[in-house]
Amino acid sequence: MSWIDWFKSSKPRAAFLEGYVAANTEKIPGIRPIDQLTFVILDTETTGFDPNSDHVLSFGGIKIKKNILQIADSVEWYPKTDRQPNATATVHGILQQRNQLELKEFAVKLVEFLGNGILVGHHVGFDLSMLAQILKPFGLSNFLNPVIDTVQFAIRLDYGPLADLSQIAKEPYSLDQLCTRFGIQLDDRHTAAGDAFLTAQLFLKMLKEAEKKGIRTYSDLFR
Amino acid sequence: MNVIVNRVAEFLHRFPPFSFLEREDLLSVAQQVEIQYLEKGETLFTQGEPARPSFFVLKEGTIHLVEKTQNEEEIREICDEGDVFGVLALLGKRPYLLTSRVIQNSLIYAIPVSVFEKILEKNSRVSLFFAAGFAAGQVVVRQDLSQGQKARSVLKTQNKDHSLLIFSEKSALTISESVLTCQPNCSISKAASLMAQSQVSSIVITNADGFPLGILTDKDLRSRVLAVGLDPNHPVSKIMTSPVITQARQDDFSTIYLTMIKNRLHHLVLTSDGTDQSPVTGLISDHDIFLSMGNSPAILIHALVNAKEISEMKAIRDRAEAMLRYYLENEVAMDFVSSVMTEINDLIIKKAVEMAKSSLSEEFSALESYKFCFLSLGSEGREEQLLRTDLDNAILYEDVPDHLQEQAKIYFLTLGSQVLETLLACGFEPCPAKMMANNPDWVQPLSQWKTYFSQWISLPTPEALLKSSIFFDYRPVTGFKPLAEELTEHIYQEIRVKKGFLNFLAKSAVDTPPPLGFFKDFIVEKSGDHRDQFDIKSRAMLPLTDLARVLVLSQEVVGVNNTFKRFEKLAELEPGHAELFTQAGKAYEILMRMRAIEGLEKNNSGRYLSPTSLGKLQRQLLKTTFLPISDLQEIVRIRFQLDLFRS
């Protein structure tokens, strides 16, 4: 789409986004040690795999602060959708959930929860593009936070930062495989919050690996 | 309840005492769990360390609880999946008796004591369970309920740490009165043999009248004689440390002790009148002090000096807070308390600066020789920061040649940013207005700082006055202090020329209305998060701080930053108002104490008090602290002719 279309389609930014945008314009100092950073580990379940036509059915998230996983900061939300769930929904077993949130309420809660934390997830790019669809009508087309994909992070830990991703087999880097490798029991697979919790434990353990490889600060993480 | 909380609850439910909990309670506990992951070789908590606000359940892995004896470690308990440990925190709030070593990579659930305390109260099975385990293994709770009886005797044993009582009981400390002395012409070898005979680590060199001329210690013999191969037949006067710092024998303990802390003395000579022009009457060594206490400023400072990791520095600062609480509750003089806390904070800053300097020395070798000064501003600048509230600081560096300017900017800003990161990791809070040494605006060469102050002084806009109130209380903490002195000199010159500035400053100091309303009630916040609470900082402390500052500036007093010391100084300079100033100083001390106690109790900045929750006596005390405010405002109003001065 040309920039004119983009200009036409972009909506004015809703007031509730101001705090989120402001918090994310301030850059995190590169020298900040990892134990002083906040990570938001997230996962979603969706009706399908096309961000343009599919919908988010549920969102699960949890935070790591000071290298500690905070259960008090865990959430599980179900945004409202009128879309008929297709085949994936039967895998998840989420049909007509309780306590569905209106999209605006979901959006407000979501950006407040994300804050200026570092977003972490397994193939997180997909989850974020699905979530971004919900925020678009409110004037936010992309998340502004720094992002870490645990797939890439795991590969980096194995092969170093310069590894050619196209040359590496992806099977060992599925969430199931990685959890098995790191000794994490597979519970609640295929619920958003359950997967987020697994990913969070995985990431907690990967951070220790990373520390041994000299990854200690914010800038080391994104090198 | 979300899937994650449920998952945690399910795990806990498999093990006692959690298995005794109602589902609702279990979920409320699960919701507060914190999970951490430690690898083989790491340590969770260490013997002697104060109890954490949580106890622990092992999710996976193996942890040994070991007791350190003099030369070895003995395993007391082995924890596996589901074991509960570190329970001392739950019951006694006492230091850990054992060290927890991670033997196999461990996932550990920490459960905050606060949520569990409520459950202990209402669920007798759970409390019995803990009591039994506590008695049996001290730390680990096993699944054996048969030993409830023993619990009581264990709970009865009192903590034997009298470390802090020393400030109320002078007698706890022994000062050696028979001091080993010799004459200045005595040979080094003779002095050493005298020391060996008496089995002491120092000798004081005196003149014929017994006045102290110098001191010689074990360390001096090592570094100034043996290490350099000096002939021991030289007289001691050649190698003694001279002149000696002295205090009077009858000075109170806190003065004596503070002198030692500030000058990093291992031995302090006491004389009959406190100067070196009177005979020696006693000697006090830091060893004497260490023996008499377990947790003290000297020990904390000593530990800080030797700390190698930021996490150690944070732990020491946390311990300092425990000490602070004791001081406050026991009415130790505020002067002493704030000096000690300032000394500790300053030391952390100095260490942070050193660490940053050495990490940058390679990259910026061209700039290393240029001088700079790290300034603390605001409350830390005034030596009044007891709690780790907002950091306000800045960097002042000497002007560098043109071709280095850009690089200097980067160097000092990077330095400041690194220092800030260290301080944040040590638990200090960042300044919301970003008046910090990681903000390019406040990392500047001397010429720019002079320009800043000149601008504020010649154009006292409300914003400039606000900045003045923070930046005027600057204090060089580390680095090249003459830079700060030059800046101070510049400021006074400017003020002398532009007298009007002080009038503006005075006006803003009298603008805050007195904290009591017409019916002698506290003026509380009308709206917002702190509705119906009393803002002790801006309503009571700030007016006093502002008044003290403007009065001190008008008297051109240099180097007194403390609000209560400023009032003391003013009482000295203006005997006519001595009583009022003394009262104001006392009032400020009381306010500092109340705020810090509130902050420690609520684990926040202590800024907002709820008047209804104060006892009658406290309310009365608080009200009396307001009395000097309006009188002082009146003095300032007249002195600066504010009624003629309409802005």
XYZ file of N, CA, C and O in Angstrom, chain B residues 205 213-217 220 224 239-244:
56
model
N 53.218 8.514 70.363
C 54.458 9.239 70.639
C 54.086 10.567 71.296
O 53.269 11.326 70.751
N 52.125 13.559 69.910
C 52.773 14.131 68.725
C 52.466 13.308 67.479
O 52.399 13.834 66.371
N 52.325 12.002 67.693
C 52.092 11.135 66.543
C 51.710 9.753 67.017
O 51.649 9.487 68.224
N 51.443 8.887 66.037
C 51.072 7.522 66.393
C 51.756 6.570 65.419
O 52.008 6.906 64.260
N 52.105 5.405 65.943
C 52.758 4.395 65.119
C 51.982 3.088 65.292
O 51.655 2.710 66.416
N 51.641 2.449 64.163
C 50.858 1.213 64.259
C 51.610 0.054 63.602
O 52.589 0.270 62.885
N 52.166 0.611 60.066
C 53.275 1.513 59.728
C 54.604 0.783 59.769
O 55.478 1.001 58.921
N 56.250 1.118 56.370
C 57.233 2.205 56.325
C 58.622 1.774 56.779
O 59.582 2.517 56.648
N 58.954 8.140 61.235
C 57.929 7.367 60.522
C 56.530 7.448 61.136
O 55.573 6.881 60.606
N 56.415 8.185 62.254
C 55.083 8.211 62.888
C 54.091 9.013 62.024
O 54.495 9.847 61.216
N 52.812 8.729 62.212
C 51.778 9.533 61.565
C 51.535 10.741 62.448
O 51.234 10.597 63.631
N 51.693 11.926 61.850
C 51.612 13.134 62.657
C 51.066 14.273 61.795
O 51.398 14.342 60.610
N 50.282 15.193 62.302
C 49.750 15.190 63.669
C 48.643 14.140 63.822
O 48.164 13.617 62.824
N 48.262 13.861 65.042
C 47.199 12.885 65.274
C 45.850 13.575 65.425
O 45.776 14.710 65.898
